[in-house]
Amino acid sequence: MCSRVWFVTDRRISQEYPQVQIHRALKERCADEDVEFRSLLMDQIVLTISEGQLGLRVEQELVTSYPQVVVVRAPTPWVQSDSDITVLRHLEKMGCRLINRPQAILNCVNKFWTFQELAGHGVPLPDTFSYGGHDNFRKMIDEAEPLGYPVVVKNARGHRGKAVFLARDKHHLTDLCHLIRHDTPYLFQEYVKESHGRDVRVVLVGGRVIGSMLRCSTDGRMQSNCSLGGVGMMCPLSEQGKQLAIEVSNILGMDVCGIDLLQLNDGSFLVCEANANVGFIAFDQACGMDVAGIVADYALSMLPSRLTRKMSLLSVVSSTSETSSEPEVCPVPTGGGGSLPEAVCNMSVGSTSSESDPELAEPSQSSPRQSTAPALPDLPDPAYNFNTLLANEMKLLTE
């Protein structure tokens, strides 16, 4: 079966840096790996149900070969569940593996929805209030008083630090009521003073932290977004911060995401936001990384042919581990060859664990593999370990 990868994005953001770079990386990787690649805009896809079966049409032509993996870049502030998400649901129902999945994107479309998903899992969050309807902002002026002042006010669908305010007191909040748009709800959030003007952006791909960046405001404002003039610099992240970002990514079901953390004076963190359509132009520059290339590599690793190979190797490693845990009797070869080397009777299982930061991992130094098994008299020295060889192969496939 021919392997196919699609890249699907929105016309309104198709020429922005992240989409251009992911398109480039996918096209290059697919050409190198002999994988069929196609790029489409969301509004080019026509969804069909004919004779009870799901189908697709593009530019008035029936699509007969569907992708196994679809990389999605959807502008979360504008995502509509009755249009964009419908397209993604259709692809998912047809058996395509989406990166990110529709539900993961929905979990991040609305900032309060994100917190609803994270609540109850022990994830540290700033206290946050919101409301139903579009015209209840004024009611919340009284309802949000338990949060104290100053209080953070955010549009539930805001992005890039826009439509975020720091209300000094009740009078300031009343003034804001006359200035803001009421087409979407707002949320009211506890102000974290020690993190004013700075946060940590953590980028994850495939559930692994690939890097972290400290973002700082340069004009005294609360928001640290680079799109608003903030500056970013690569920074190390504690194990606690990494594990928190991974937990948030897993709860929300995201393959590729950015998690924004607020750091307290004691070094602990609160989750500020999660981004399913994370931008990374400043991240690439600050950290010297190619996020698009990492996303492309991950997408190709999710192709069924790659997954099958990984599972086959994992099965061999697991089987060998179980076998090696039992007492073994070394057979004596016929033909006068003597007994086998002791190392063959006492093979140990190599570690298959991987670091949470792939960019910090040392490259594998495994020796070239032979195509045929050596004859018994030519067995390697006692340092030879077949299980370690398999483990190294697994590591190469999963990185």
CSV table of C-alpha atoms in Angstrom, one decimal, residues 134-311:
chain,number,residue,atom,x,y,z
A,134,HIS,CA,-22.4,37.0,25.4
A,135,ASP,CA,-24.0,39.8,27.3
A,136,ASN,CA,-23.2,38.9,30.9
A,137,PHE,CA,-19.9,40.7,31.3
A,138,ARG,CA,-21.4,43.4,33.5
A,139,LYS,CA,-22.9,40.7,35.8
A,140,MET,CA,-19.4,39.2,36.3
A,141,ILE,CA,-18.0,42.5,37.7
A,142,ASP,CA,-19.7,41.6,41.0
A,143,GLU,CA,-19.4,37.8,40.6
A,144,ALA,CA,-15.6,37.9,40.1
A,145,GLU,CA,-14.9,39.9,43.3
A,146,PRO,CA,-13.6,36.8,45.1
A,147,LEU,CA,-10.6,36.7,42.7
A,148,GLY,CA,-9.5,40.1,44.1
A,149,TYR,CA,-7.8,43.0,42.3
A,150,PRO,CA,-6.0,43.5,40.1
A,151,VAL,CA,-7.7,40.8,38.0
A,152,VAL,CA,-6.9,39.4,34.6
A,153,VAL,CA,-9.6,39.7,31.9
A,154,LYS,CA,-9.3,37.6,28.7
A,155,ASN,CA,-11.4,37.0,25.7
A,156,ALA,CA,-12.1,33.3,25.7
A,157,ARG,CA,-11.0,33.1,22.0
A,158,GLY,CA,-8.2,35.6,22.1
A,159,HIS,CA,-4.8,34.8,20.7
A,160,ARG,CA,-1.3,36.3,20.5
A,161,GLY,CA,-1.9,38.2,23.7
A,162,LYS,CA,-4.7,40.3,22.2
A,163,ALA,CA,-7.9,41.1,24.1
A,164,VAL,CA,-6.2,40.6,27.4
A,165,PHE,CA,-6.5,43.2,30.1
A,166,LEU,CA,-5.3,43.8,33.7
A,167,ALA,CA,-8.2,45.5,35.6
A,168,ARG,CA,-6.8,47.5,38.5
A,169,ASP,CA,-10.1,47.7,40.4
A,170,LYS,CA,-13.9,47.5,40.1
A,171,HIS,CA,-14.1,51.0,38.4
A,172,HIS,CA,-11.6,50.0,35.8
A,173,LEU,CA,-13.5,46.8,35.1
A,174,THR,CA,-16.7,48.8,34.7
A,175,ASP,CA,-14.9,51.1,32.1
A,176,LEU,CA,-13.7,48.0,30.2
A,177,CYS,CA,-17.3,46.8,29.9
A,178,HIS,CA,-18.0,49.7,27.6
A,179,LEU,CA,-14.9,49.2,25.4
A,180,ILE,CA,-14.8,45.4,24.7
A,181,ARG,CA,-16.6,43.4,22.1
A,182,HIS,CA,-19.2,41.0,23.4
A,183,ASP,CA,-19.3,38.6,20.5
A,184,THR,CA,-17.5,36.0,22.7
A,185,PRO,CA,-17.4,35.4,26.5
A,186,TYR,CA,-14.6,36.6,28.6
A,187,LEU,CA,-12.9,34.9,31.5
A,188,PHE,CA,-11.7,36.5,34.8
A,189,GLN,CA,-8.5,35.1,36.2
A,190,GLU,CA,-6.5,35.4,39.3
A,191,TYR,CA,-3.5,37.7,38.8
A,192,VAL,CA,-0.1,36.0,39.4
A,193,LYS,CA,2.1,39.0,40.4
A,194,GLU,CA,5.4,37.2,40.4
A,195,SER,CA,5.0,36.2,36.8
A,196,HIS,CA,4.0,39.7,35.5
A,197,GLY,CA,5.4,40.2,32.0
A,198,ARG,CA,7.0,36.8,31.7
A,199,ASP,CA,6.1,33.2,31.1
A,200,VAL,CA,7.7,30.0,29.7
A,201,ARG,CA,6.6,28.6,26.4
A,202,VAL,CA,7.1,24.9,26.2
A,203,VAL,CA,6.8,23.2,22.8
A,204,LEU,CA,5.9,19.5,22.6
A,205,VAL,CA,5.7,17.1,19.6
A,206,GLY,CA,4.5,13.6,20.1
A,207,GLY,CA,4.2,14.0,23.8
A,208,ARG,CA,7.9,14.9,24.2
A,209,VAL,CA,9.3,18.3,25.2
A,210,ILE,CA,11.5,19.5,22.3
A,211,GLY,CA,12.4,22.8,24.0
A,212,SER,CA,11.4,25.8,26.2
A,213,MET,CA,11.7,29.5,25.8
A,214,LEU,CA,11.4,32.3,28.4
A,215,ARG,CA,9.3,35.2,27.0
A,216,CYS,CA,9.6,38.6,28.6
A,217,SER,CA,7.7,41.8,28.0
A,218,THR,CA,9.8,44.8,27.1
A,219,ASP,CA,7.4,47.6,27.9
A,220,GLY,CA,6.0,46.7,31.3
A,221,ARG,CA,2.8,45.2,30.1
A,222,MET,CA,1.5,42.0,31.5
A,223,GLN,CA,1.6,40.0,28.3
A,224,SER,CA,4.9,38.6,27.2
A,225,ASN,CA,3.9,37.5,23.7
A,226,CYS,CA,6.6,38.0,21.1
A,227,SER,CA,4.0,39.2,18.6
A,228,LEU,CA,3.4,42.1,21.0
A,229,GLY,CA,7.0,43.1,21.2
A,230,GLY,CA,8.2,40.7,23.8
A,231,VAL,CA,11.5,38.9,23.5
A,232,GLY,CA,12.2,35.2,23.8
A,233,MET,CA,15.3,33.4,24.9
A,234,MET,CA,16.1,29.7,25.2
A,235,CYS,CA,15.9,28.6,28.8
A,236,PRO,CA,16.3,25.3,30.7
A,237,LEU,CA,13.2,23.8,32.2
A,238,SER,CA,13.1,21.8,35.4
A,239,GLU,CA,11.9,18.3,35.4
A,240,GLN,CA,8.8,19.4,37.2
A,241,GLY,CA,8.0,21.9,34.4
A,242,LYS,CA,8.6,19.3,31.7
A,243,GLN,CA,6.3,16.7,33.4
A,244,LEU,CA,3.6,19.3,33.9
A,245,ALA,CA,3.7,20.3,30.2
A,246,ILE,CA,3.6,16.6,29.1
A,247,GLU,CA,0.7,16.0,31.5
A,248,VAL,CA,-1.3,18.9,30.0
A,249,SER,CA,-0.5,17.8,26.5
A,250,ASN,CA,-1.7,14.2,27.2
A,251,ILE,CA,-4.9,15.3,29.0
A,252,LEU,CA,-5.8,17.6,26.0
A,253,GLY,CA,-4.9,14.8,23.5
A,254,MET,CA,-2.5,17.0,21.5
A,255,ASP,CA,0.3,15.8,19.2
A,256,VAL,CA,1.8,19.2,18.5
A,257,CYS,CA,1.3,22.0,21.0
A,258,GLY,CA,2.6,24.9,23.0
A,259,ILE,CA,2.0,25.1,26.7
A,260,ASP,CA,2.5,28.4,28.5
A,261,LEU,CA,3.6,28.2,32.1
A,262,LEU,CA,3.7,30.9,34.8
A,263,GLN,CA,6.5,30.4,37.3
A,264,LEU,CA,6.1,31.3,41.0
A,265,ASN,CA,8.7,32.5,43.4
A,266,ASP,CA,9.3,29.0,44.8
A,267,GLY,CA,10.1,27.6,41.3
A,268,SER,CA,6.7,25.8,40.8
A,269,PHE,CA,4.5,26.5,37.9
A,270,LEU,CA,0.8,27.3,37.0
A,271,VAL,CA,-0.6,26.5,33.6
A,272,CYS,CA,-1.6,29.7,31.8
A,273,GLU,CA,-2.7,28.5,28.4
A,274,ALA,CA,-2.4,25.7,25.8
A,275,ASN,CA,-2.1,26.2,22.1
A,276,ALA,CA,-3.1,23.6,19.5
A,277,ASN,CA,-1.9,25.8,16.6
A,278,VAL,CA,1.3,26.9,18.2
A,279,GLY,CA,3.4,29.5,16.4
A,280,PHE,CA,7.1,29.0,16.4
A,281,ILE,CA,9.0,31.7,14.5
A,282,ALA,CA,10.4,33.3,17.7
A,283,PHE,CA,10.9,29.8,19.2
A,284,ASP,CA,13.0,28.7,16.2
A,285,GLN,CA,15.1,31.8,16.4
A,286,ALA,CA,15.6,31.7,20.1
A,287,CYS,CA,16.3,28.0,20.4
A,288,GLY,CA,18.0,27.5,17.1
A,289,MET,CA,15.5,24.7,16.1
A,290,ASP,CA,13.5,23.6,13.2
A,291,VAL,CA,10.1,22.8,14.7
A,292,ALA,CA,8.6,22.2,11.3
A,293,GLY,CA,11.2,19.5,10.6
A,294,ILE,CA,10.4,17.8,13.9
A,295,VAL,CA,6.7,17.9,13.1
A,296,ALA,CA,7.3,16.4,9.7
A,297,ASP,CA,9.4,13.6,11.1
A,298,TYR,CA,6.8,12.8,13.6
A,299,ALA,CA,4.0,12.8,11.0
A,300,LEU,CA,5.9,10.3,8.9
A,301,SER,CA,6.6,8.1,12.0
A,302,MET,CA,2.8,7.8,12.3
A,303,LEU,CA,2.4,6.1,9.0
A,304,PRO,CA,1.1,2.5,9.4
A,305,SER,CA,4.1,1.0,7.7
A,306,ARG,CA,6.4,2.7,10.2
A,307,LEU,CA,4.2,1.8,13.2
A,308,THR,CA,4.1,-1.8,12.1
A,309,ARG,CA,7.9,-1.9,11.9
A,310,LYS,CA,8.2,-0.3,15.4
A,311,MET,CA,5.7,-2.8,16.9
